[in-house]
XYZ file of C-alpha atoms in Angstrom:
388
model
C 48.205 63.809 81.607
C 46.378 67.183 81.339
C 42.463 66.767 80.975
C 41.219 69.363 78.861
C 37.875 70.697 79.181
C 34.913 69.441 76.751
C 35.014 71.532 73.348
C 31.832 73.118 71.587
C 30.047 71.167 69.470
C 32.045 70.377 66.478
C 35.159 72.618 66.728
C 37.894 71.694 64.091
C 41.580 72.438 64.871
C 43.396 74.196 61.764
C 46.026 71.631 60.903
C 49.563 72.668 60.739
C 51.108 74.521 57.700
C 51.492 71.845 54.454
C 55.355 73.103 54.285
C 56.188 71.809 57.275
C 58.059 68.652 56.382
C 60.175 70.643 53.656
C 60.789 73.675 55.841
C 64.632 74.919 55.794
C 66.765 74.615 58.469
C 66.587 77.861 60.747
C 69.163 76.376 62.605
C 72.047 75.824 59.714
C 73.309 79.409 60.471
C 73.407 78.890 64.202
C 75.880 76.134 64.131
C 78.264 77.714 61.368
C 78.380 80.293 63.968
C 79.006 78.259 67.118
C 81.893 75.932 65.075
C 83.754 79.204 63.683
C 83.523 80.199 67.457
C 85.158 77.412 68.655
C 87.724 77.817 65.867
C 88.239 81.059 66.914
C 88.453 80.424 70.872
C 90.521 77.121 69.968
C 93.116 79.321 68.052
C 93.314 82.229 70.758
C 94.256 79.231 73.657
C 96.748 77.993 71.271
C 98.039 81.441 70.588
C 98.180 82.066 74.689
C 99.922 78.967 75.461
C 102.750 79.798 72.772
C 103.005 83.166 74.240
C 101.944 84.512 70.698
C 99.601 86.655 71.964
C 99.844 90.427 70.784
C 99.542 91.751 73.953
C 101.131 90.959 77.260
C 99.910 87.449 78.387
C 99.017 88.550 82.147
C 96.141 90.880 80.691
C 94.803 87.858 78.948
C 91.584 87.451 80.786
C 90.970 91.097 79.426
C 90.177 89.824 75.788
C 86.920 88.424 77.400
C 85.990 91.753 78.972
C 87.045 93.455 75.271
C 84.507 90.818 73.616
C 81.594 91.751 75.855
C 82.160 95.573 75.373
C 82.259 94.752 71.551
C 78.953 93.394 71.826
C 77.638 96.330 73.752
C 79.129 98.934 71.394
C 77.969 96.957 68.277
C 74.230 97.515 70.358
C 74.621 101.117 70.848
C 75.885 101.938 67.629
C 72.578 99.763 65.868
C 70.512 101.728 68.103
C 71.997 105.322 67.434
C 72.473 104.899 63.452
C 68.973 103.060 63.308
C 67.133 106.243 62.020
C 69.737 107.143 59.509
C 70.393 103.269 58.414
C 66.888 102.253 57.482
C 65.941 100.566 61.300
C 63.510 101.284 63.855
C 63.553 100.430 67.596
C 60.669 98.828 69.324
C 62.104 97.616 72.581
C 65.136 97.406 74.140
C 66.898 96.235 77.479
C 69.743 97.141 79.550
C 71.527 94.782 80.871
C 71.256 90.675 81.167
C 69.606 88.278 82.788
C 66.568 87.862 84.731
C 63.772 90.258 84.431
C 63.548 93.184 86.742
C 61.291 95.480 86.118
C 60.474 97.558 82.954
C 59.635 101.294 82.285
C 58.301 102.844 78.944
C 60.595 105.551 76.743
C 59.030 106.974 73.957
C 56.417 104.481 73.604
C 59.072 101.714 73.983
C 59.739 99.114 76.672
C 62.848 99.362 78.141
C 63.371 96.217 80.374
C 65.836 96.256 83.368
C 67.944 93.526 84.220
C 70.789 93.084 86.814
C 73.928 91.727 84.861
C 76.151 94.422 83.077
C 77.766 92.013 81.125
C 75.644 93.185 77.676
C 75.193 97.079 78.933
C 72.268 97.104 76.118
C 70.461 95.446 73.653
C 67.538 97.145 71.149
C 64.957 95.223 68.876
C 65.155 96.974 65.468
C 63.139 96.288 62.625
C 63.457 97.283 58.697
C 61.879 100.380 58.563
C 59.649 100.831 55.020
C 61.921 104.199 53.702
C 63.030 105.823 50.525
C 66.535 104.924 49.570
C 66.598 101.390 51.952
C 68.972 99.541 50.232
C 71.464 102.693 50.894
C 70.782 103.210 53.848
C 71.526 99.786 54.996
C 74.217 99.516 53.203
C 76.290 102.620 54.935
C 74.921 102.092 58.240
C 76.496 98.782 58.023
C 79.619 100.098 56.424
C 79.608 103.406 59.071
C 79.345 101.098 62.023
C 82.101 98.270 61.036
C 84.290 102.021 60.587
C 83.837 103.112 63.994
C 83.921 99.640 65.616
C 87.029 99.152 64.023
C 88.853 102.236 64.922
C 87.569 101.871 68.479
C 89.409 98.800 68.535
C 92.585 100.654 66.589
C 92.809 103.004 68.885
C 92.891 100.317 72.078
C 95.631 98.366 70.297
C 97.793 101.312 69.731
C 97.370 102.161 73.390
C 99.597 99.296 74.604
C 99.589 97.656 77.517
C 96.585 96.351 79.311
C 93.890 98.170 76.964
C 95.293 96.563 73.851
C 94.223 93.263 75.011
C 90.725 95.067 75.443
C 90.843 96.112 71.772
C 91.967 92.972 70.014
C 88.467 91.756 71.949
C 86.864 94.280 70.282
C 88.658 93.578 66.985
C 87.865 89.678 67.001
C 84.118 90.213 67.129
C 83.850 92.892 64.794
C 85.404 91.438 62.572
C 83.219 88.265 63.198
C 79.597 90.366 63.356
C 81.003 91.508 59.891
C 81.537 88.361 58.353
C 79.352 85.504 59.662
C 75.858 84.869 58.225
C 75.991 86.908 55.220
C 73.167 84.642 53.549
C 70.785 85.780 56.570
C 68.617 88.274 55.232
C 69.500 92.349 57.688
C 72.565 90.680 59.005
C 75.568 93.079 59.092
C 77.322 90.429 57.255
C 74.638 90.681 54.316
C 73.964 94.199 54.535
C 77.958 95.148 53.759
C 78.493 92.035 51.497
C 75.458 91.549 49.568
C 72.946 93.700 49.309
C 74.574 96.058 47.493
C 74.383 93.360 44.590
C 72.370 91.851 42.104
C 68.636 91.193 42.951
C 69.047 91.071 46.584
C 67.312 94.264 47.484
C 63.526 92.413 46.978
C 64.825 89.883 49.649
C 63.709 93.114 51.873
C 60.320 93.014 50.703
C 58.889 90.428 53.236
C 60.920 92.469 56.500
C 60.131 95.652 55.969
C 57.772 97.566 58.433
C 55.572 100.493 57.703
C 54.777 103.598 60.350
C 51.304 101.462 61.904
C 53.033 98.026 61.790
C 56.289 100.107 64.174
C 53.524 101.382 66.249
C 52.050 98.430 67.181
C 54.817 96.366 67.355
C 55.755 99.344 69.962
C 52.559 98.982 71.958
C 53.122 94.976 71.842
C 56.090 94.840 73.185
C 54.647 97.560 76.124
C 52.163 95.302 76.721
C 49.740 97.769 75.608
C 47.024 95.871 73.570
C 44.414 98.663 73.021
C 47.411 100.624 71.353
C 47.590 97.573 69.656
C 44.137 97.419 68.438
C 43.895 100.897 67.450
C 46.885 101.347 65.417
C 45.779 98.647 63.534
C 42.198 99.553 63.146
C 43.711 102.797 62.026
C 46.282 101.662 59.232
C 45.916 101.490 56.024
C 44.850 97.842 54.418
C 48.069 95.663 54.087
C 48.954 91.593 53.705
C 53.215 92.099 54.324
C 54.032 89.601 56.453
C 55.287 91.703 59.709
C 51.642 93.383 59.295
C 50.163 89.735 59.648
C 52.764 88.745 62.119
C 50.954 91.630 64.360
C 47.295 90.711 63.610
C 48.311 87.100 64.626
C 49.952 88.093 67.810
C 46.663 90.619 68.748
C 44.035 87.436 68.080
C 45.971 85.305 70.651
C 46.205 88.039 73.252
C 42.182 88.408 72.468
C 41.776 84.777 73.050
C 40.528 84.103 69.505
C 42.375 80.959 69.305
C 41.105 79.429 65.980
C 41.851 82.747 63.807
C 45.207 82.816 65.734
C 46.143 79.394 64.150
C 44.845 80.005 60.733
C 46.782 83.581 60.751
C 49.305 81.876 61.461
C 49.402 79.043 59.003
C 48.926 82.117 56.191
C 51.852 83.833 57.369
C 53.786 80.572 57.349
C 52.905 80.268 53.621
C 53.629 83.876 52.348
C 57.172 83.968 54.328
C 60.480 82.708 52.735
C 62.764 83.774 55.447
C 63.690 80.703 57.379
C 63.357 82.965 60.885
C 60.004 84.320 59.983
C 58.744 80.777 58.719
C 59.740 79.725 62.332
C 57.963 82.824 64.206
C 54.835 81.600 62.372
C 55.258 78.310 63.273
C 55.605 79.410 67.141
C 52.690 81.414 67.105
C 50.697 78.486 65.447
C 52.158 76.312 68.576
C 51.179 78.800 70.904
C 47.206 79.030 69.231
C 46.816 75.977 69.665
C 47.917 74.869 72.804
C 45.693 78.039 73.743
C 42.951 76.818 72.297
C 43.203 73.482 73.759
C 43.261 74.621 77.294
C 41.064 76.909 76.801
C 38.418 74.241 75.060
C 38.086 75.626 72.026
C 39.519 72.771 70.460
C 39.295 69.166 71.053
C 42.672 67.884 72.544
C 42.729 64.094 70.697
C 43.207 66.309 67.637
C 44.914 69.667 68.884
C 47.702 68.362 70.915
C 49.097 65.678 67.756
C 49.284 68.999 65.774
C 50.968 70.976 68.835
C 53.864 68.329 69.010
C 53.986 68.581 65.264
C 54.932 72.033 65.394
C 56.782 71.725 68.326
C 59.059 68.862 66.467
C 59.089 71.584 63.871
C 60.233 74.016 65.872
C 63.221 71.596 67.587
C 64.636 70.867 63.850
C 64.062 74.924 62.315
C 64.564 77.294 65.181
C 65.105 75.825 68.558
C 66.583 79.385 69.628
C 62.474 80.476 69.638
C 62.066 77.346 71.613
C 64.690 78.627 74.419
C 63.278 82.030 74.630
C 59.737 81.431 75.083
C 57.165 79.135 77.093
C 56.348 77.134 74.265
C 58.192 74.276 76.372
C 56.685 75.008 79.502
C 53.133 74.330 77.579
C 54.451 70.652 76.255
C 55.313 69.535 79.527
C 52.137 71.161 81.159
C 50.032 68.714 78.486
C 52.022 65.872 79.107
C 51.235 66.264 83.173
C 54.763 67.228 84.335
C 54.194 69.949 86.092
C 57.455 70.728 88.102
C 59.195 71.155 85.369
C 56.520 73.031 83.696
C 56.601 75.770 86.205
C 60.298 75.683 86.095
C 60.183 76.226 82.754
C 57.883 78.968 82.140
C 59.419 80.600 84.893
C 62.425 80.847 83.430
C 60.334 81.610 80.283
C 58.926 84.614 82.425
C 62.081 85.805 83.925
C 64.261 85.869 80.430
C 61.654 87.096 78.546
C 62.253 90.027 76.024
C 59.156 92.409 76.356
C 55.978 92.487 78.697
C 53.468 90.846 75.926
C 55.775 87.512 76.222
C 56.196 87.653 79.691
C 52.722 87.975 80.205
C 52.179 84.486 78.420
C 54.661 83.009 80.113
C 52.827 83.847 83.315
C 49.643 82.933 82.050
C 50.644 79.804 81.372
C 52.587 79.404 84.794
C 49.484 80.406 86.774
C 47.717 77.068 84.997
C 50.279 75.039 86.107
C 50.127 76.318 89.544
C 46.389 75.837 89.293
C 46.624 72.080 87.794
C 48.984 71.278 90.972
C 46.547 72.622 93.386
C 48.150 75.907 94.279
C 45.414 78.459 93.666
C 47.555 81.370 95.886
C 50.769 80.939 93.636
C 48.257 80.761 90.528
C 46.001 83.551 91.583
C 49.691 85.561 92.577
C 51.035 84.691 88.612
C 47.732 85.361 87.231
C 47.792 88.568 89.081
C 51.461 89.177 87.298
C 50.355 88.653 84.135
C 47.586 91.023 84.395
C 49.422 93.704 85.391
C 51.895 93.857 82.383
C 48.897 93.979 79.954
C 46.269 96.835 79.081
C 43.610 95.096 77.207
């Protein structure tokens, strides 16, 4: 078991948010998804083996190849509409897989991995403009329009390319049309927020210009930037602003403020995803601040599983993509398969700021085993991806 070391005098861990226990379930959407996906798949073999296909059955396996493009168009068009549709970039990636190196565009992290099965992905955020609900609306409406004749024009092609654009055709149709109760979902954006009262659902995602700008610089790794955009902007208590003051305390070390941060944005958010980002960086507080000693471990590590069970039942997507895991088993004394897993944490890690942690928290579990090189060498790592 990991032995932390002693705490100062008196230090009090910031117990997890009250909501917890009647927190919604981040994870309903996921698995609507995943069965309708199966449906779908199930229904295509079916098709196949009845030779009901609409194209010619030897160019089956290009319906998978027409699904991954559909995914990588959907991408490019979110990125190249984003400034007329109400959304803002912040970091992107091209191709998938394991990290291999990054460069910055514009002030952006673009990460480079070696798989071109997803050519790219961006991170977009609601940006805070006149006219949003509009905007959203027809850059939802615009994109499903030019997905759709894409895929139009494949089909009327014939031959092998049709199969290519009824791929593109089954997941447009499916972007378009799945999750339209999650709140900037395509699905929501063209079916519902064109109604009723669901325009002040928006209120807790948008972003303003500072907010972008450091979210920017986070996901560069650049922490000063950080710092100073938010020194600079203009007093605000929106959730994505806290989100960002939360994330700059942890890099900072100030673990207790992290937590409590935290625990605030948990309480002002209704969104089930942003109630579950809140939750993670609470996890990740205080799991810093119990290796780091700021607080005591008989009390800090019951409240890290707590979130952590909280996290397995809301959102265990966040739980995938970051090192939260790799901490657990590090405080529980398994470390093999804590440096397995915050290597993998590391290598599949969306922007430099998270795969900093992820090394950081490899380089303790190198050091715990007795491998100061390899902990020195992902120190080192981490290091280098941040400017503090």
């Amino acid at each position: 078991m990991y032995t932390p070391p002693a705490p100062p005098q008196g230090a009090t861990v910031p117990p997890p948010p009250p909501a917890l226990p009647d927190a919604p379930a981040g994870g309903r959407s996921r698995k609507v998804t995943l069965v309708i996906a199966a449906l779908v798949g199930g229904a295509v073999g079916v098709a196949g083996s009845a030779d009901a296909l609409p194209f010619p059955e030897r160019y089956f396996l290009l319906l998978p190849v027409g699904v991954l493009l559909a995914v990588s168009l959907h991408n490019v068009l979110t990125r190249l509409l984003g400034p007329f549709a109400g959304l803002a970039p912040v970091y992107s990636s091209l191709g998938a897989g394991p990290w291999l190196g990054a460069t910055t565009v514009g002030g952006r992290q673009l990460v480079l991995r070696p798989l071109p099965l997803i050519l790219y992905s961006p991170c977009m955020v609601v940006a805070d403009r006149p006219g949003l609900r509009r905007k959203l609306w027809w850059g939802a409406f615009v994109q499903l329009l030019v997905q759709s004749a894409v895929a139009a024009a494949l089909i009327a092609a014939g031959g092998a390319v049709a199969a290519v654009g009824w791929g593109i055709a089954l997941i447009t149709v499916l972007i378009h049309v799945l999750a339209p109760g999650r709140v900037t979902s395509p699905a929501w954006r063209l079916l519902r927020l064109p109604f009723g009262t669901e325009e002040d659902r928006l209120g807790e995602w948008r972003v303003d210009d500072a907010t972008i700008a450091a979210t920017r610089a986070a996901g560069a790794g650049r922490i000063d930037l950080v710092r100073a955009a938010l020194a600079a902007a203009p007093p605000s208590d929106s959730p994505r602003r806290l989100t960002l003051t939360t994330m700059l305390a942890l890099a900072e070390g100030r673990s207790a403020e992290a937590a409590h941060a935290a625990v605030d944005l948990y309480a002002r958010s209704t969104a089930p995803s942003l109630r579950a980002g809140a939750l993670a960086l609470y996890a990740a507080a205080i799991s810093d601040g119990v290796r780091a000693g700021h607080f005591p471990a008989e009390s800090g590590l019951p409240y890290f599983a707590a979130a952590m069970d909280g996290l397995r039942a809301q959102a265990p997507a966040i739980l995938r993509r970051s090192d939260l895991v790799a901490r657990e088993a590090y405080f529980q004394g398994r470390l093999p398969l804590a440096a397995k897993l915050a290597a993998r944490a590391a290598a599949n890690a969306p922007e430099a700021l998270s795969r900093a942690g992820a090394l950081d928290t490899l380089a303790a579990v190198h050091a715990a085993a007795g491998r100061p090189a390899e902990a020195a060498r992902a120190q080192a790592r981490a290091a280098g991806l941040l400017r503090l």
